[in-house]
Amino acid sequence: MSGWALFALLLAANVVSGIAVAYDRFEHRQLFSKLNKLERARDELDLQFSQLQLEQATWAEPTLIDKAAREHLRMDNPRPEDTVVVRE
């Protein structure tokens, strides 16, 4: 192989290697940006989940359930004469 052919081959390999490095850095930046967006979305979902757990715990309070049953459903404790005990 002549000196010029070897020089051209090495030059082409160097150019291709440079383009590959540039493309790899570009792809890395794109993926890093996507990762940051996904992490922000995850953090927002974690916050929303925590808020929903707090809300669920609040609504599960027995006093609130009793109040909602009495006001909205017009439920009340049965009178003693309406209570039937079933035994074997």
PDB file of N, CA, C and O in Angstrom, residues 11-79:
ATOM      1  N   LEU A  11      -7.017   9.167   7.151  1.00  0.00           N
ATOM      2  CA  LEU A  11      -7.783  10.407   7.182  1.00  0.00           C
ATOM      3  C   LEU A  11      -9.284  10.100   7.187  1.00  0.00           C
ATOM      4  O   LEU A  11     -10.045  10.685   7.969  1.00  0.00           O
ATOM      5  N   ALA A  12      -9.719   9.173   6.340  1.00  0.00           N
ATOM      6  CA  ALA A  12     -11.130   8.789   6.296  1.00  0.00           C
ATOM      7  C   ALA A  12     -11.563   8.166   7.630  1.00  0.00           C
ATOM      8  O   ALA A  12     -12.646   8.468   8.149  1.00  0.00           O
ATOM      9  N   ALA A  13     -10.698   7.326   8.200  1.00  0.00           N
ATOM     10  CA  ALA A  13     -11.028   6.704   9.496  1.00  0.00           C
ATOM     11  C   ALA A  13     -11.124   7.771  10.581  1.00  0.00           C
ATOM     12  O   ALA A  13     -12.013   7.710  11.445  1.00  0.00           O
ATOM     13  N   ASN A  14     -10.249   8.778  10.527  1.00  0.00           N
ATOM     14  CA  ASN A  14     -10.281   9.855  11.504  1.00  0.00           C
ATOM     15  C   ASN A  14     -11.548  10.693  11.356  1.00  0.00           C
ATOM     16  O   ASN A  14     -12.188  11.059  12.350  1.00  0.00           O
ATOM     17  N   VAL A  15     -11.958  10.992  10.129  1.00  0.00           N
ATOM     18  CA  VAL A  15     -13.179  11.772   9.884  1.00  0.00           C
ATOM     19  C   VAL A  15     -14.406  10.984  10.343  1.00  0.00           C
ATOM     20  O   VAL A  15     -15.297  11.525  11.023  1.00  0.00           O
ATOM     21  N   VAL A  16     -14.474   9.714  10.015  1.00  0.00           N
ATOM     22  CA  VAL A  16     -15.603   8.874  10.418  1.00  0.00           C
ATOM     23  C   VAL A  16     -15.647   8.780  11.945  1.00  0.00           C
ATOM     24  O   VAL A  16     -16.724   8.869  12.560  1.00  0.00           O
ATOM     25  N   SER A  17     -14.491   8.635  12.574  1.00  0.00           N
ATOM     26  CA  SER A  17     -14.441   8.567  14.025  1.00  0.00           C
ATOM     27  C   SER A  17     -14.924   9.881  14.643  1.00  0.00           C
ATOM     28  O   SER A  17     -15.674   9.881  15.621  1.00  0.00           O
ATOM     29  N   GLY A  18     -14.535  11.005  14.079  1.00  0.00           N
ATOM     30  CA  GLY A  18     -14.987  12.311  14.571  1.00  0.00           C
ATOM     31  C   GLY A  18     -16.485  12.490  14.431  1.00  0.00           C
ATOM     32  O   GLY A  18     -17.154  12.999  15.348  1.00  0.00           O
ATOM     33  N   ILE A  19     -17.025  12.057  13.310  1.00  0.00           N
ATOM     34  CA  ILE A  19     -18.473  12.145  13.100  1.00  0.00           C
ATOM     35  C   ILE A  19     -19.207  11.238  14.091  1.00  0.00           C
ATOM     36  O   ILE A  19     -20.241  11.615  14.652  1.00  0.00           O
ATOM     37  N   ALA A  20     -18.661  10.054  14.329  1.00  0.00           N
ATOM     38  CA  ALA A  20     -19.289   9.134  15.286  1.00  0.00           C
ATOM     39  C   ALA A  20     -19.278   9.726  16.697  1.00  0.00           C
ATOM     40  O   ALA A  20     -20.267   9.614  17.428  1.00  0.00           O
ATOM     41  N   VAL A  21     -18.187  10.384  17.080  1.00  0.00           N
ATOM     42  CA  VAL A  21     -18.116  11.005  18.402  1.00  0.00           C
ATOM     43  C   VAL A  21     -19.139  12.130  18.508  1.00  0.00           C
ATOM     44  O   VAL A  21     -19.851  12.259  19.513  1.00  0.00           O
ATOM     45  N   ALA A  22     -19.233  12.959  17.469  1.00  0.00           N
ATOM     46  CA  ALA A  22     -20.195  14.067  17.478  1.00  0.00           C
ATOM     47  C   ALA A  22     -21.624  13.536  17.565  1.00  0.00           C
ATOM     48  O   ALA A  22     -22.452  14.067  18.322  1.00  0.00           O
ATOM     49  N   TYR A  23     -21.943  12.499  16.810  1.00  0.00           N
ATOM     50  CA  TYR A  23     -23.278  11.918  16.837  1.00  0.00           C
ATOM     51  C   TYR A  23     -23.572  11.315  18.213  1.00  0.00           C
ATOM     52  O   TYR A  23     -24.683  11.473  18.755  1.00  0.00           O
ATOM     53  N   ASP A  24     -22.567  10.655  18.802  1.00  0.00           N
ATOM     54  CA  ASP A  24     -22.752  10.051  20.112  1.00  0.00           C
ATOM     55  C   ASP A  24     -23.022  11.122  21.167  1.00  0.00           C
ATOM     56  O   ASP A  24     -23.882  10.948  22.028  1.00  0.00           O
ATOM     57  N   ARG A  25     -22.307  12.230  21.097  1.00  0.00           N
ATOM     58  CA  ARG A  25     -22.543  13.323  22.057  1.00  0.00           C
ATOM     59  C   ARG A  25     -23.936  13.924  21.860  1.00  0.00           C
ATOM     60  O   ARG A  25     -24.623  14.252  22.832  1.00  0.00           O
ATOM     61  N   PHE A  26     -24.352  14.068  20.610  1.00  0.00           N
ATOM     62  CA  PHE A  26     -25.687  14.594  20.322  1.00  0.00           C
ATOM     63  C   PHE A  26     -26.754  13.665  20.904  1.00  0.00           C
ATOM     64  O   PHE A  26     -27.692  14.104  21.568  1.00  0.00           O
ATOM     65  N   GLU A  27     -26.594  12.370  20.668  1.00  0.00           N
ATOM     66  CA  GLU A  27     -27.554  11.397  21.179  1.00  0.00           C
ATOM     67  C   GLU A  27     -27.555  11.389  22.713  1.00  0.00           C
ATOM     68  O   GLU A  27     -28.607  11.297  23.341  1.00  0.00           O
ATOM     69  N   HIS A  28     -26.372  11.518  23.313  1.00  0.00           N
ATOM     70  CA  HIS A  28     -26.275  11.579  24.767  1.00  0.00           C
ATOM     71  C   HIS A  28     -27.043  12.777  25.310  1.00  0.00           C
ATOM     72  O   HIS A  28     -27.776  12.671  26.300  1.00  0.00           O
ATOM     73  N   ARG A  29     -26.919  13.938  24.681  1.00  0.00           N
ATOM     74  CA  ARG A  29     -27.641  15.132  25.130  1.00  0.00           C
ATOM     75  C   ARG A  29     -29.148  14.940  25.005  1.00  0.00           C
ATOM     76  O   ARG A  29     -29.913  15.363  25.884  1.00  0.00           O
ATOM     77  N   GLN A  30     -29.570  14.326  23.907  1.00  0.00           N
ATOM     78  CA  GLN A  30     -30.997  14.076  23.719  1.00  0.00           C
ATOM     79  C   GLN A  30     -31.540  13.156  24.808  1.00  0.00           C
ATOM     80  O   GLN A  30     -32.604  13.412  25.400  1.00  0.00           O
ATOM     81  N   LEU A  31     -30.828  12.082  25.088  1.00  0.00           N
ATOM     82  CA  LEU A  31     -31.265  11.121  26.104  1.00  0.00           C
ATOM     83  C   LEU A  31     -31.218  11.730  27.498  1.00  0.00           C
ATOM     84  O   LEU A  31     -32.096  11.468  28.329  1.00  0.00           O
ATOM     85  N   PHE A  32     -30.215  12.568  27.761  1.00  0.00           N
ATOM     86  CA  PHE A  32     -30.118  13.216  29.063  1.00  0.00           C
ATOM     87  C   PHE A  32     -31.290  14.183  29.264  1.00  0.00           C
ATOM     88  O   PHE A  32     -31.863  14.255  30.345  1.00  0.00           O
ATOM     89  N   SER A  33     -31.651  14.890  28.200  1.00  0.00           N
ATOM     90  CA  SER A  33     -32.802  15.796  28.280  1.00  0.00           C
ATOM     91  C   SER A  33     -34.087  15.013  28.548  1.00  0.00           C
ATOM     92  O   SER A  33     -34.912  15.409  29.377  1.00  0.00           O
ATOM     93  N   LYS A  34     -34.254  13.894  27.861  1.00  0.00           N
ATOM     94  CA  LYS A  34     -35.432  13.055  28.068  1.00  0.00           C
ATOM     95  C   LYS A  34     -35.442  12.497  29.497  1.00  0.00           C
ATOM     96  O   LYS A  34     -36.501  12.435  30.133  1.00  0.00           O
ATOM     97  N   LEU A  35     -34.280  12.109  30.005  1.00  0.00           N
ATOM     98  CA  LEU A  35     -34.181  11.609  31.374  1.00  0.00           C
ATOM     99  C   LEU A  35     -34.621  12.681  32.367  1.00  0.00           C
ATOM    100  O   LEU A  35     -35.372  12.398  33.305  1.00  0.00           O
ATOM    101  N   ASN A  36     -34.168  13.913  32.169  1.00  0.00           N
ATOM    102  CA  ASN A  36     -34.568  15.000  33.070  1.00  0.00           C
ATOM    103  C   ASN A  36     -36.082  15.221  33.039  1.00  0.00           C
ATOM    104  O   ASN A  36     -36.706  15.428  34.088  1.00  0.00           O
ATOM    105  N   LYS A  37     -36.682  15.175  31.865  1.00  0.00           N
ATOM    106  CA  LYS A  37     -38.137  15.342  31.763  1.00  0.00           C
ATOM    107  C   LYS A  37     -38.863  14.211  32.485  1.00  0.00           C
ATOM    108  O   LYS A  37     -39.851  14.445  33.188  1.00  0.00           O
ATOM    109  N   LEU A  38     -38.386  12.993  32.313  1.00  0.00           N
ATOM    110  CA  LEU A  38     -39.017  11.851  32.977  1.00  0.00           C
ATOM    111  C   LEU A  38     -38.846  11.919  34.494  1.00  0.00           C
ATOM    112  O   LEU A  38     -39.765  11.552  35.240  1.00  0.00           O
ATOM    113  N   GLU A  39     -37.703  12.385  34.959  1.00  0.00           N
ATOM    114  CA  GLU A  39     -37.506  12.529  36.405  1.00  0.00           C
ATOM    115  C   GLU A  39     -38.434  13.590  36.977  1.00  0.00           C
ATOM    116  O   GLU A  39     -38.974  13.424  38.070  1.00  0.00           O
ATOM    117  N   ARG A  40     -38.635  14.701  36.253  1.00  0.00           N
ATOM    118  CA  ARG A  40     -39.569  15.730  36.714  1.00  0.00           C
ATOM    119  C   ARG A  40     -40.988  15.176  36.762  1.00  0.00           C
ATOM    120  O   ARG A  40     -41.736  15.428  37.714  1.00  0.00           O
ATOM    121  N   ALA A  41     -41.369  14.404  35.734  1.00  0.00           N
ATOM    122  CA  ALA A  41     -42.705  13.798  35.714  1.00  0.00           C
ATOM    123  C   ALA A  41     -42.857  12.822  36.880  1.00  0.00           C
ATOM    124  O   ALA A  41     -43.904  12.778  37.529  1.00  0.00           O
ATOM    125  N   ARG A  42     -41.809  12.044  37.162  1.00  0.00           N
ATOM    126  CA  ARG A  42     -41.845  11.115  38.293  1.00  0.00           C
ATOM    127  C   ARG A  42     -42.029  11.862  39.608  1.00  0.00           C
ATOM    128  O   ARG A  42     -42.823  11.462  40.451  1.00  0.00           O
ATOM    129  N   ASP A  43     -41.295  12.944  39.769  1.00  0.00           N
ATOM    130  CA  ASP A  43     -41.404  13.726  41.002  1.00  0.00           C
ATOM    131  C   ASP A  43     -42.801  14.316  41.157  1.00  0.00           C
ATOM    132  O   ASP A  43     -43.355  14.332  42.260  1.00  0.00           O
ATOM    133  N   GLU A  44     -43.391  14.790  40.059  1.00  0.00           N
ATOM    134  CA  GLU A  44     -44.756  15.318  40.114  1.00  0.00           C
ATOM    135  C   GLU A  44     -45.755  14.224  40.484  1.00  0.00           C
ATOM    136  O   GLU A  44     -46.674  14.455  41.277  1.00  0.00           O
ATOM    137  N   LEU A  45     -45.563  13.024  39.924  1.00  0.00           N
ATOM    138  CA  LEU A  45     -46.458  11.911  40.247  1.00  0.00           C
ATOM    139  C   LEU A  45     -46.286  11.472  41.697  1.00  0.00           C
ATOM    140  O   LEU A  45     -47.267  11.115  42.359  1.00  0.00           O
ATOM    141  N   ASP A  46     -45.048  11.487  42.199  1.00  0.00           N
ATOM    142  CA  ASP A  46     -44.825  11.154  43.611  1.00  0.00           C
ATOM    143  C   ASP A  46     -45.535  12.142  44.522  1.00  0.00           C
ATOM    144  O   ASP A  46     -46.157  11.747  45.513  1.00  0.00           O
ATOM    145  N   LEU A  47     -45.455  13.429  44.177  1.00  0.00           N
ATOM    146  CA  LEU A  47     -46.126  14.451  44.973  1.00  0.00           C
ATOM    147  C   LEU A  47     -47.642  14.256  44.928  1.00  0.00           C
ATOM    148  O   LEU A  47     -48.319  14.309  45.957  1.00  0.00           O
ATOM    149  N   GLN A  48     -48.171  14.000  43.735  1.00  0.00           N
ATOM    150  CA  GLN A  48     -49.612  13.789  43.593  1.00  0.00           C
ATOM    151  C   GLN A  48     -50.048  12.545  44.363  1.00  0.00           C
ATOM    152  O   GLN A  48     -51.101  12.543  45.014  1.00  0.00           O
ATOM    153  N   PHE A  49     -49.239  11.488  44.328  1.00  0.00           N
ATOM    154  CA  PHE A  49     -49.566  10.264  45.054  1.00  0.00           C
ATOM    155  C   PHE A  49     -49.604  10.529  46.560  1.00  0.00           C
ATOM    156  O   PHE A  49     -50.502  10.051  47.257  1.00  0.00           O
ATOM    157  N   SER A  50     -48.635  11.299  47.049  1.00  0.00           N
ATOM    158  CA  SER A  50     -48.613  11.633  48.481  1.00  0.00           C
ATOM    159  C   SER A  50     -49.857  12.428  48.867  1.00  0.00           C
ATOM    160  O   SER A  50     -50.458  12.188  49.919  1.00  0.00           O
ATOM    161  N   GLN A  51     -50.238  13.363  48.017  1.00  0.00           N
ATOM    162  CA  GLN A  51     -51.432  14.161  48.298  1.00  0.00           C
ATOM    163  C   GLN A  51     -52.683  13.286  48.293  1.00  0.00           C
ATOM    164  O   GLN A  51     -53.579  13.465  49.129  1.00  0.00           O
ATOM    165  N   LEU A  52     -52.762  12.347  47.359  1.00  0.00           N
ATOM    166  CA  LEU A  52     -53.916  11.455  47.307  1.00  0.00           C
ATOM    167  C   LEU A  52     -53.964  10.528  48.524  1.00  0.00           C
ATOM    168  O   LEU A  52     -55.053  10.228  49.032  1.00  0.00           O
ATOM    169  N   GLN A  53     -52.809  10.077  48.988  1.00  0.00           N
ATOM    170  CA  GLN A  53     -52.795   9.246  50.191  1.00  0.00           C
ATOM    171  C   GLN A  53     -53.289  10.039  51.395  1.00  0.00           C
ATOM    172  O   GLN A  53     -54.043   9.518  52.226  1.00  0.00           O
ATOM    173  N   LEU A  54     -52.867  11.297  51.488  1.00  0.00           N
ATOM    174  CA  LEU A  54     -53.325  12.145  52.586  1.00  0.00           C
ATOM    175  C   LEU A  54     -54.828  12.373  52.496  1.00  0.00           C
ATOM    176  O   LEU A  54     -55.546  12.293  53.493  1.00  0.00           O
ATOM    177  N   GLU A  55     -55.303  12.620  51.291  1.00  0.00           N
ATOM    178  CA  GLU A  55     -56.746  12.822  51.102  1.00  0.00           C
ATOM    179  C   GLU A  55     -57.526  11.554  51.455  1.00  0.00           C
ATOM    180  O   GLU A  55     -58.579  11.619  52.097  1.00  0.00           O
ATOM    181  N   GLN A  56     -57.007  10.405  51.041  1.00  0.00           N
ATOM    182  CA  GLN A  56     -57.674   9.136  51.350  1.00  0.00           C
ATOM    183  C   GLN A  56     -57.721   8.914  52.858  1.00  0.00           C
ATOM    184  O   GLN A  56     -58.750   8.497  53.393  1.00  0.00           O
ATOM    185  N   ALA A  57     -56.629   9.206  53.543  1.00  0.00           N
ATOM    186  CA  ALA A  57     -56.602   9.039  54.995  1.00  0.00           C
ATOM    187  C   ALA A  57     -57.599   9.988  55.655  1.00  0.00           C
ATOM    188  O   ALA A  57     -58.252   9.628  56.639  1.00  0.00           O
ATOM    189  N   THR A  58     -57.715  11.187  55.110  1.00  0.00           N
ATOM    190  CA  THR A  58     -58.666  12.152  55.670  1.00  0.00           C
ATOM    191  C   THR A  58     -60.092  11.673  55.492  1.00  0.00           C
ATOM    192  O   THR A  58     -60.900  11.711  56.427  1.00  0.00           O
ATOM    193  N   TRP A  59     -60.434  11.218  54.294  1.00  0.00           N
ATOM    194  CA  TRP A  59     -61.810  10.772  54.030  1.00  0.00           C
ATOM    195  C   TRP A  59     -62.144   9.463  54.723  1.00  0.00           C
ATOM    196  O   TRP A  59     -63.312   9.111  54.864  1.00  0.00           O
ATOM    197  N   ALA A  60     -61.138   8.714  55.140  1.00  0.00           N
ATOM    198  CA  ALA A  60     -61.384   7.432  55.804  1.00  0.00           C
ATOM    199  C   ALA A  60     -61.603   7.592  57.304  1.00  0.00           C
ATOM    200  O   ALA A  60     -61.805   6.598  58.004  1.00  0.00           O
ATOM    201  N   GLU A  61     -61.569   8.811  57.803  1.00  0.00           N
ATOM    202  CA  GLU A  61     -61.828   9.038  59.228  1.00  0.00           C
ATOM    203  C   GLU A  61     -63.245   8.570  59.556  1.00  0.00           C
ATOM    204  O   GLU A  61     -64.196   8.906  58.848  1.00  0.00           O
ATOM    205  N   PRO A  62     -63.414   7.799  60.618  1.00  0.00           N
ATOM    206  CA  PRO A  62     -64.747   7.290  60.964  1.00  0.00           C
ATOM    207  C   PRO A  62     -65.780   8.390  61.177  1.00  0.00           C
ATOM    208  O   PRO A  62     -66.944   8.228  60.820  1.00  0.00           O
ATOM    209  N   THR A  63     -65.368   9.513  61.733  1.00  0.00           N
ATOM    210  CA  THR A  63     -66.340  10.591  61.971  1.00  0.00           C
ATOM    211  C   THR A  63     -66.848  11.177  60.657  1.00  0.00           C
ATOM    212  O   THR A  63     -68.029  11.499  60.534  1.00  0.00           O
ATOM    213  N   LEU A  64     -65.962  11.292  59.661  1.00  0.00           N
ATOM    214  CA  LEU A  64     -66.405  11.810  58.361  1.00  0.00           C
ATOM    215  C   LEU A  64     -67.318  10.820  57.653  1.00  0.00           C
ATOM    216  O   LEU A  64     -68.292  11.212  57.001  1.00  0.00           O
ATOM    217  N   ILE A  65     -67.006   9.534  57.790  1.00  0.00           N
ATOM    218  CA  ILE A  65     -67.854   8.512  57.172  1.00  0.00           C
ATOM    219  C   ILE A  65     -69.233   8.523  57.823  1.00  0.00           C
ATOM    220  O   ILE A  65     -70.260   8.474  57.138  1.00  0.00           O
ATOM    221  N   ASP A  66     -69.252   8.616  59.152  1.00  0.00           N
ATOM    222  CA  ASP A  66     -70.527   8.658  59.876  1.00  0.00           C
ATOM    223  C   ASP A  66     -71.330   9.900  59.480  1.00  0.00           C
ATOM    224  O   ASP A  66     -72.536   9.817  59.228  1.00  0.00           O
ATOM    225  N   LYS A  67     -70.659  11.025  59.391  1.00  0.00           N
ATOM    226  CA  LYS A  67     -71.333  12.280  59.030  1.00  0.00           C
ATOM    227  C   LYS A  67     -71.906  12.196  57.607  1.00  0.00           C
ATOM    228  O   LYS A  67     -73.050  12.594  57.357  1.00  0.00           O
ATOM    229  N   ALA A  68     -71.117  11.660  56.676  1.00  0.00           N
ATOM    230  CA  ALA A  68     -71.595  11.531  55.297  1.00  0.00           C
ATOM    231  C   ALA A  68     -72.774  10.563  55.224  1.00  0.00           C
ATOM    232  O   ALA A  68     -73.745  10.807  54.488  1.00  0.00           O
ATOM    233  N   ALA A  69     -72.724   9.472  55.968  1.00  0.00           N
ATOM    234  CA  ALA A  69     -73.824   8.508  55.959  1.00  0.00           C
ATOM    235  C   ALA A  69     -75.099   9.129  56.508  1.00  0.00           C
ATOM    236  O   ALA A  69     -76.195   8.917  55.973  1.00  0.00           O
ATOM    237  N   ARG A  70     -74.986   9.915  57.549  1.00  0.00           N
ATOM    238  CA  ARG A  70     -76.160  10.536  58.152  1.00  0.00           C
ATOM    239  C   ARG A  70     -76.725  11.655  57.285  1.00  0.00           C
ATOM    240  O   ARG A  70     -77.946  11.758  57.110  1.00  0.00           O
ATOM    241  N   GLU A  71     -75.852  12.505  56.726  1.00  0.00           N
ATOM    242  CA  GLU A  71     -76.329  13.674  55.987  1.00  0.00           C
ATOM    243  C   GLU A  71     -76.740  13.342  54.550  1.00  0.00           C
ATOM    244  O   GLU A  71     -77.804  13.733  54.100  1.00  0.00           O
ATOM    245  N   HIS A  72     -75.901  12.643  53.840  1.00  0.00           N
ATOM    246  CA  HIS A  72     -76.151  12.413  52.416  1.00  0.00           C
ATOM    247  C   HIS A  72     -77.027  11.191  52.141  1.00  0.00           C
ATOM    248  O   HIS A  72     -77.821  11.192  51.194  1.00  0.00           O
ATOM    249  N   LEU A  73     -76.863  10.160  52.945  1.00  0.00           N
ATOM    250  CA  LEU A  73     -77.617   8.927  52.710  1.00  0.00           C
ATOM    251  C   LEU A  73     -78.788   8.765  53.668  1.00  0.00           C
ATOM    252  O   LEU A  73     -79.530   7.794  53.574  1.00  0.00           O
ATOM    253  N   ARG A  74     -78.902   9.696  54.600  1.00  0.00           N
ATOM    254  CA  ARG A  74     -79.969   9.674  55.606  1.00  0.00           C
ATOM    255  C   ARG A  74     -80.005   8.343  56.361  1.00  0.00           C
ATOM    256  O   ARG A  74     -81.060   7.771  56.596  1.00  0.00           O
ATOM    257  N   MET A  75     -78.802   7.855  56.687  1.00  0.00           N
ATOM    258  CA  MET A  75     -78.699   6.609  57.448  1.00  0.00           C
ATOM    259  C   MET A  75     -78.642   6.946  58.935  1.00  0.00           C
ATOM    260  O   MET A  75     -78.212   8.020  59.326  1.00  0.00           O
ATOM    261  N   ASP A  76     -79.092   6.024  59.757  1.00  0.00           N
ATOM    262  CA  ASP A  76     -79.061   6.209  61.198  1.00  0.00           C
ATOM    263  C   ASP A  76     -78.874   4.846  61.845  1.00  0.00           C
ATOM    264  O   ASP A  76     -79.085   3.798  61.211  1.00  0.00           O
ATOM    265  N   ASN A  77     -78.464   4.840  63.097  1.00  0.00           N
ATOM    266  CA  ASN A  77     -78.342   3.576  63.819  1.00  0.00           C
ATOM    267  C   ASN A  77     -79.741   2.971  64.001  1.00  0.00           C
ATOM    268  O   ASN A  77     -80.702   3.696  64.242  1.00  0.00           O
ATOM    269  N   PRO A  78     -79.857   1.656  63.867  1.00  0.00           N
ATOM    270  CA  PRO A  78     -81.177   1.035  64.051  1.00  0.00           C
ATOM    271  C   PRO A  78     -81.623   1.123  65.513  1.00  0.00           C
ATOM    272  O   PRO A  78     -80.811   1.118  66.433  1.00  0.00           O
ATOM    273  N   ARG A  79     -82.921   1.196  65.700  1.00  0.00           N
ATOM    274  CA  ARG A  79     -83.474   1.214  67.060  1.00  0.00           C
ATOM    275  C   ARG A  79     -83.362  -0.197  67.633  1.00  0.00           C
ATOM    276  O   ARG A  79     -83.323  -1.180  66.886  1.00  0.00           O
TER     277      ARG A  79
END
